[in-house]
Tab-separated table of N, CA and C in Angstrom:
chain	number	residue	atom	x	y	z
Q	298	THR	N	99.357	99.173	101.348
Q	298	THR	CA	100.552	99.424	102.139
Q	298	THR	C	101.648	98.453	101.737
Q	299	ASN	N	102.871	98.801	102.113
Q	299	ASN	CA	104.007	97.941	101.828
Q	299	ASN	C	104.635	97.491	103.144
Q	300	LYS	N	105.835	96.907	103.083
Q	300	LYS	CA	106.494	96.420	104.297
Q	300	LYS	C	106.744	97.535	105.305
Q	301	GLY	N	106.989	98.731	104.827
Q	301	GLY	CA	107.231	99.868	105.702
Q	301	GLY	C	105.961	100.504	106.234
Q	302	LYS	N	104.806	99.907	105.920
Q	302	LYS	CA	103.494	100.417	106.352
Q	302	LYS	C	103.155	101.777	105.753
Q	303	TYR	N	103.703	102.071	104.583
Q	303	TYR	CA	103.357	103.307	103.882
Q	303	TYR	C	102.167	103.042	102.972
Q	304	SER	N	101.276	103.991	102.904
Q	304	SER	CA	100.117	103.886	102.017
Q	304	SER	C	100.429	104.572	100.697
Q	305	LEU	N	99.981	103.974	99.615
Q	305	LEU	CA	100.165	104.551	98.287
Q	305	LEU	C	98.877	105.237	97.864
Q	306	PHE	N	98.995	106.490	97.490
Q	306	PHE	CA	97.882	107.223	96.894
Q	306	PHE	C	98.187	107.367	95.419
Q	307	GLN	N	97.243	106.992	94.600
Q	307	GLN	CA	97.404	107.108	93.156
Q	307	GLN	C	96.236	107.928	92.627
Q	308	LEU	N	96.551	108.984	91.920
Q	308	LEU	CA	95.517	109.805	91.299
Q	308	LEU	C	95.528	109.555	89.803
Q	309	LEU	N	94.355	109.306	89.261
Q	309	LEU	CA	94.191	109.074	87.834
Q	309	LEU	C	93.244	110.122	87.276
Q	310	VAL	N	93.459	110.468	86.042
Q	310	VAL	CA	92.485	111.291	85.326
Q	310	VAL	C	91.954	110.454	84.180
Q	311	THR	N	90.736	110.720	83.794
Q	311	THR	CA	90.133	110.008	82.676
Q	311	THR	C	90.279	110.859	81.429
Q	312	ASP	N	90.843	110.254	80.391
Q	312	ASP	CA	91.023	111.004	79.146
Q	312	ASP	C	89.728	111.010	78.335
Q	313	ASN	N	89.777	111.589	77.145
Q	313	ASN	CA	88.582	111.701	76.299
Q	313	ASN	C	88.057	110.360	75.807
Q	314	PHE	N	88.871	109.313	75.939
Q	314	PHE	CA	88.461	107.979	75.500
Q	314	PHE	C	87.997	107.116	76.674
Q	315	GLY	N	87.918	107.709	77.864
Q	315	GLY	CA	87.453	106.982	79.037
Q	315	GLY	C	88.514	106.146	79.721
Q	316	ARG	N	89.766	106.317	79.346
Q	316	ARG	CA	90.858	105.555	79.956
Q	316	ARG	C	91.456	106.336	81.120
Q	317	GLY	N	91.731	105.625	82.201
Q	317	GLY	CA	92.378	106.257	83.344
Q	317	GLY	C	93.865	106.414	83.098
Q	318	ARG	N	94.373	107.589	83.340
Q	318	ARG	CA	95.801	107.886	83.168
Q	318	ARG	C	96.374	108.335	84.510
Q	319	PRO	N	97.397	107.635	85.008
Q	319	PRO	CA	97.986	108.060	86.285
Q	319	PRO	C	98.693	109.402	86.141
Q	320	VAL	N	98.430	110.299	87.076
Q	320	VAL	CA	99.067	111.617	87.044
Q	320	VAL	C	99.854	111.908	88.313
Q	321	LEU	N	99.614	111.143	89.377
Q	321	LEU	CA	100.327	111.411	90.614
Q	321	LEU	C	100.364	110.161	91.482
Q	322	PHE	N	101.541	109.878	92.008
Q	322	PHE	CA	101.710	108.822	93.002
Q	322	PHE	C	102.293	109.471	94.248
Q	323	ALA	N	101.812	109.091	95.406
Q	323	ALA	CA	102.337	109.658	96.650
Q	323	ALA	C	102.318	108.588	97.737
Q	324	TRP	N	103.416	108.499	98.464
Q	324	TRP	CA	103.512	107.603	99.608
Q	324	TRP	C	103.334	108.427	100.874
Q	325	THR	N	102.590	107.911	101.817
Q	325	THR	CA	102.419	108.601	103.088
Q	325	THR	C	102.460	107.590	104.227
Q	326	ARG	N	103.030	108.016	105.326
Q	326	ARG	CA	103.175	107.126	106.479
Q	326	ARG	C	101.828	106.864	107.154
Q	327	LYS	N	101.038	107.880	107.280
Q	327	LYS	CA	99.717	107.768	107.907
Q	327	LYS	C	98.673	108.372	106.976
Q	328	GLU	N	97.470	107.886	107.059
Q	328	GLU	CA	96.389	108.409	106.226
Q	328	GLU	C	95.587	109.448	107.005
Q	329	PHE	N	96.232	110.562	107.307
Q	329	PHE	CA	95.553	111.654	107.992
Q	329	PHE	C	94.995	112.627	106.966
Q	330	LYS	N	93.953	113.328	107.372
Q	330	LYS	CA	93.312	114.305	106.488
Q	330	LYS	C	94.319	115.332	105.983
Q	331	ARG	N	95.171	115.848	106.866
Q	331	ARG	CA	96.134	116.881	106.462
Q	331	ARG	C	97.101	116.365	105.399
Q	332	ASP	N	97.463	115.082	105.474
Q	332	ASP	CA	98.356	114.499	104.468
Q	332	ASP	C	97.666	114.403	103.114
Q	333	VAL	N	96.411	113.984	103.129
Q	333	VAL	CA	95.663	113.862	101.877
Q	333	VAL	C	95.392	115.244	101.287
Q	334	VAL	N	95.111	116.224	102.127
Q	334	VAL	CA	94.930	117.601	101.645
Q	334	VAL	C	96.207	118.079	100.970
Q	335	TRP	N	97.347	117.792	101.574
Q	335	TRP	CA	98.635	118.189	100.985
Q	335	TRP	C	98.828	117.530	99.617
Q	336	ILE	N	98.495	116.250	99.515
Q	336	ILE	CA	98.624	115.532	98.239
Q	336	ILE	C	97.710	116.163	97.190
Q	337	LEU	N	96.480	116.464	97.565
Q	337	LEU	CA	95.544	117.075	96.617
Q	337	LEU	C	95.968	118.488	96.234
Q	338	ASP	N	96.580	119.211	97.158
Q	338	ASP	CA	97.119	120.534	96.820
Q	338	ASP	C	98.271	120.415	95.822
Q	339	CYS	N	99.116	119.404	95.998
Q	339	CYS	CA	100.192	119.157	95.017
Q	339	CYS	C	99.600	118.829	93.653
Q	340	PHE	N	98.555	118.027	93.645
Q	340	PHE	CA	97.853	117.693	92.408
Q	340	PHE	C	97.334	118.957	91.731
Q	341	ARG	N	96.761	119.845	92.513
Q	341	ARG	CA	96.227	121.100	91.975
Q	341	ARG	C	97.353	121.959	91.384
Q	342	GLN	N	98.497	122.014	92.054
Q	342	GLN	CA	99.634	122.798	91.549
Q	342	GLN	C	100.192	122.213	90.259
Q	343	ILE	N	100.293	120.900	90.204
Q	343	ILE	CA	100.828	120.244	89.009
Q	343	ILE	C	99.899	120.449	87.815
Q	344	MET	N	98.604	120.286	88.047
Q	344	MET	CA	97.627	120.374	86.962
Q	344	MET	C	97.215	121.814	86.663
Q	345	GLU	N	97.598	122.749	87.510
Q	345	GLU	CA	97.317	124.180	87.396
Q	345	GLU	C	95.858	124.531	87.665
Q	346	ASP	N	94.931	123.691	87.287
Q	346	ASP	CA	93.524	123.974	87.549
Q	346	ASP	C	92.785	122.652	87.681
Q	347	THR	N	92.240	122.404	88.838
Q	347	THR	CA	91.461	121.180	89.040
Q	347	THR	C	89.996	121.501	89.333
Q	348	SER	N	89.578	122.695	88.995
Q	348	SER	CA	88.199	123.101	89.288
Q	348	SER	C	87.170	122.316	88.475
Q	349	LYS	N	87.598	121.719	87.369
Q	349	LYS	CA	86.668	120.936	86.546
Q	349	LYS	C	86.642	119.459	86.941
Q	350	THR	N	87.331	119.116	88.019
Q	350	THR	CA	87.320	117.736	88.492
Q	350	THR	C	85.903	117.392	88.927
Q	351	GLU	N	85.312	116.402	88.269
Q	351	GLU	CA	83.907	116.085	88.509
Q	351	GLU	C	83.694	115.082	89.630
Q	352	SER	N	84.580	114.099	89.735
Q	352	SER	CA	84.350	113.067	90.744
Q	352	SER	C	85.653	112.430	91.191
Q	353	PHE	N	85.599	111.868	92.368
Q	353	PHE	CA	86.692	111.097	92.938
Q	353	PHE	C	86.136	109.734	93.295
Q	354	ILE	N	86.824	108.684	92.886
Q	354	ILE	CA	86.454	107.326	93.268
Q	354	ILE	C	87.503	106.873	94.264
Q	355	MET	N	87.056	106.423	95.422
Q	355	MET	CA	88.009	106.095	96.479
Q	355	MET	C	87.470	105.008	97.380
Q	356	ASP	N	88.356	104.532	98.260
Q	356	ASP	CA	87.901	103.569	99.249
Q	356	ASP	C	87.132	104.303	100.345
Q	357	CYS	N	86.879	103.644	101.432
Q	357	CYS	CA	86.007	104.202	102.475
Q	357	CYS	C	86.748	105.005	103.538
Q	358	ALA	N	87.992	105.382	103.299
Q	358	ALA	CA	88.790	106.080	104.311
Q	358	ALA	C	88.222	107.469	104.585
Q	359	GLN	N	87.916	107.724	105.831
Q	359	GLN	CA	87.322	109.000	106.220
Q	359	GLN	C	88.250	110.179	105.956
Q	360	ALA	N	89.562	109.968	106.118
Q	360	ALA	CA	90.519	111.059	105.875
Q	360	ALA	C	90.481	111.500	104.420
Q	361	GLU	N	90.392	110.549	103.505
Q	361	GLU	CA	90.341	110.874	102.079
Q	361	GLU	C	89.049	111.608	101.738
Q	362	ILE	N	87.946	111.111	102.255
Q	362	ILE	CA	86.652	111.739	101.980
Q	362	ILE	C	86.633	113.175	102.504
Q	363	ALA	N	87.104	113.362	103.730
Q	363	ALA	CA	87.126	114.705	104.324
Q	363	ALA	C	88.042	115.642	103.544
Q	364	ALA	N	89.180	115.135	103.078
Q	364	ALA	CA	90.120	115.967	102.321
Q	364	ALA	C	89.524	116.406	100.991
Q	365	VAL	N	88.860	115.496	100.302
Q	365	VAL	CA	88.240	115.848	99.017
Q	365	VAL	C	87.111	116.849	99.236
Q	366	LYS	N	86.330	116.660	100.282
Q	366	LYS	CA	85.253	117.617	100.579
Q	366	LYS	C	85.807	119.007	100.850
Q	367	LEU	N	87.006	119.068	101.408
Q	367	LEU	CA	87.629	120.348	101.716
Q	367	LEU	C	88.260	120.998	100.485
Q	368	THR	N	88.948	120.204	99.673
Q	368	THR	CA	89.710	120.766	98.548
Q	368	THR	C	88.932	120.842	97.244
Q	369	HIS	N	87.937	119.996	97.062
Q	369	HIS	CA	87.159	119.946	95.814
Q	369	HIS	C	85.674	119.854	96.162
Q	370	ARG	N	85.148	120.913	96.686
Q	370	ARG	CA	83.767	120.926	97.196
Q	370	ARG	C	82.723	120.561	96.138
Q	371	GLN	N	82.988	120.898	94.887
Q	371	GLN	CA	82.004	120.664	93.828
Q	371	GLN	C	82.043	119.230	93.304
Q	372	ALA	N	83.074	118.480	93.624
Q	372	ALA	CA	83.241	117.128	93.074
Q	372	ALA	C	82.362	116.116	93.808
Q	373	HIS	N	81.934	115.116	93.057
Q	373	HIS	CA	81.167	114.012	93.624
Q	373	HIS	C	82.146	112.978	94.164
Q	374	ILE	N	81.795	112.383	95.282
Q	374	ILE	CA	82.611	111.322	95.864
Q	374	ILE	C	81.883	110.012	95.638
Q	375	VAL	N	82.551	109.099	94.958
Q	375	VAL	CA	81.995	107.786	94.657
Q	375	VAL	C	82.868	106.758	95.364
Q	376	LEU	N	82.233	105.885	96.136
Q	376	LEU	CA	82.996	104.855	96.824
Q	376	LEU	C	83.244	103.689	95.882
Q	377	CYS	N	84.456	103.199	95.895
Q	377	CYS	CA	84.867	102.078	95.048
Q	377	CYS	C	84.106	100.823	95.478
Q	378	SER	N	83.420	100.188	94.548
Q	378	SER	CA	82.601	99.021	94.884
Q	378	SER	C	83.450	97.879	95.438
Q	379	PHE	N	84.664	97.710	94.935
Q	379	PHE	CA	85.551	96.658	95.444
Q	379	PHE	C	85.834	96.869	96.932
Q	380	HIS	N	86.222	98.088	97.297
Q	380	HIS	CA	86.557	98.372	98.687
Q	380	HIS	C	85.328	98.311	99.599
Q	381	VAL	N	84.189	98.755	99.111
Q	381	VAL	CA	82.962	98.691	99.907
Q	381	VAL	C	82.577	97.236	100.153
Q	382	CYS	N	82.612	96.413	99.120
Q	382	CYS	CA	82.272	94.990	99.274
Q	382	CYS	C	83.248	94.289	100.212
Q	383	ARG	N	84.524	94.601	100.071
Q	383	ARG	CA	85.533	93.987	100.941
Q	383	ARG	C	85.302	94.387	102.398
Q	384	ALA	N	85.022	95.652	102.653
Q	384	ALA	CA	84.759	96.111	104.020
Q	384	ALA	C	83.500	95.449	104.581
Q	385	PHE	N	82.476	95.341	103.752
Q	385	PHE	CA	81.234	94.703	104.184
Q	385	PHE	C	81.473	93.238	104.534
Q	386	CYS	N	82.185	92.522	103.659
Q	386	CYS	CA	82.450	91.101	103.902
Q	386	CYS	C	83.284	90.900	105.162
Q	387	ARG	N	84.256	91.765	105.385
Q	387	ARG	CA	85.059	91.663	106.611
Q	387	ARG	C	84.195	91.891	107.843
Q	388	LYS	N	83.304	92.844	107.774
Q	388	LYS	CA	82.436	93.150	108.910
Q	388	LYS	C	81.490	91.990	109.185
Q	389	VAL	N	80.894	91.439	108.153
Q	389	VAL	CA	79.977	90.318	108.313
Q	389	VAL	C	80.731	89.099	108.826
Q	390	SER	N	81.896	88.828	108.282
Q	390	SER	CA	82.701	87.691	108.710
Q	390	SER	C	83.098	87.842	110.171
Q	391	PHE	N	83.513	89.041	110.564
Q	391	PHE	CA	83.894	89.294	111.951
Q	391	PHE	C	82.692	89.110	112.865
Q	392	SER	N	81.536	89.590	112.451
Q	392	SER	CA	80.332	89.492	113.271
Q	392	SER	C	79.921	88.040	113.469
Q	393	LYS	N	79.990	87.232	112.417
Q	393	LYS	CA	79.638	85.819	112.530
Q	393	LYS	C	80.588	85.117	113.490
Q	394	HIS	N	81.889	85.408	113.360
Q	394	HIS	CA	82.883	84.786	114.228
Q	394	HIS	C	82.625	85.178	115.680
Q	395	THR	N	82.352	86.433	115.926
Q	395	THR	CA	82.102	86.916	117.282
Q	395	THR	C	80.842	86.280	117.852
Q	396	LEU	N	79.784	86.222	117.046
Q	396	LEU	CA	78.535	85.616	117.488
Q	396	LEU	C	78.747	84.142	117.805
Q	397	HIS	N	79.477	83.425	116.952
Q	397	HIS	CA	79.769	82.013	117.174
Q	397	HIS	C	80.550	81.844	118.480
Q	398	PHE	N	81.533	82.701	118.708
Q	398	PHE	CA	82.341	82.641	119.923
Q	398	PHE	C	81.470	82.879	121.155
Q	399	ILE	N	80.576	83.865	121.094
Q	399	ILE	CA	79.703	84.173	122.231
Q	399	ILE	C	78.778	82.999	122.510
Q	400	ARG	N	78.207	82.411	121.485
Q	400	ARG	CA	77.301	81.276	121.677
Q	400	ARG	C	78.040	80.098	122.306
Q	401	ARG	N	79.265	79.850	121.889
Q	401	ARG	CA	80.037	78.745	122.464
Q	401	ARG	C	80.308	78.995	123.941
Q	402	GLN	N	80.535	80.249	124.314
Q	402	GLN	CA	80.812	80.576	125.708
Q	402	GLN	C	79.571	80.433	126.581
Q	403	GLU	N	78.403	80.608	126.010
Q	403	GLU	CA	77.165	80.559	126.788
Q	403	GLU	C	76.661	79.142	127.016
Q	404	ILE	N	77.146	78.193	126.254
Q	404	ILE	CA	76.667	76.813	126.372
Q	404	ILE	C	77.357	76.140	127.561
Q	405	PRO	N	76.585	75.757	128.588
Q	405	PRO	CA	77.202	75.073	129.733
Q	405	PRO	C	77.577	73.646	129.353
Q	406	LEU	N	78.742	73.226	129.774
Q	406	LEU	CA	79.196	71.861	129.469
Q	406	LEU	C	79.145	70.985	130.686
C-alpha cells in the first residue's frame, strides 16, 4: 500500500527463459474479491487467452485466492513463502506479547 492506502496488484508472466515479465499493474482502494476478479478479467482481455495459465503465486489474501479460484479454476495457487513467513512471524510475535501481558496481569504484587 501507499500513503493513500491503495493496494498495488502486479501480474507477471514467466517467459521461456524463466524470467518474470510484468504485464499488468492495478491500484485498488480495497482488496475485495470483486475488485480482484475485475483485474483478472482485464488481464484476460489484454492477453486474449489465459486458459493456459498454470499457476498464481500470491500472498495469503483470501480475496485474491477466491478470485483466482473463480476466474482460473484450472490454475494452481501457490502461496508466496515471503508473505507466509511474515504472517507466521507476526502471529507468533503477537501471541508471545499477548501471553507475556496476560502473565504480568496475573502476578499479584
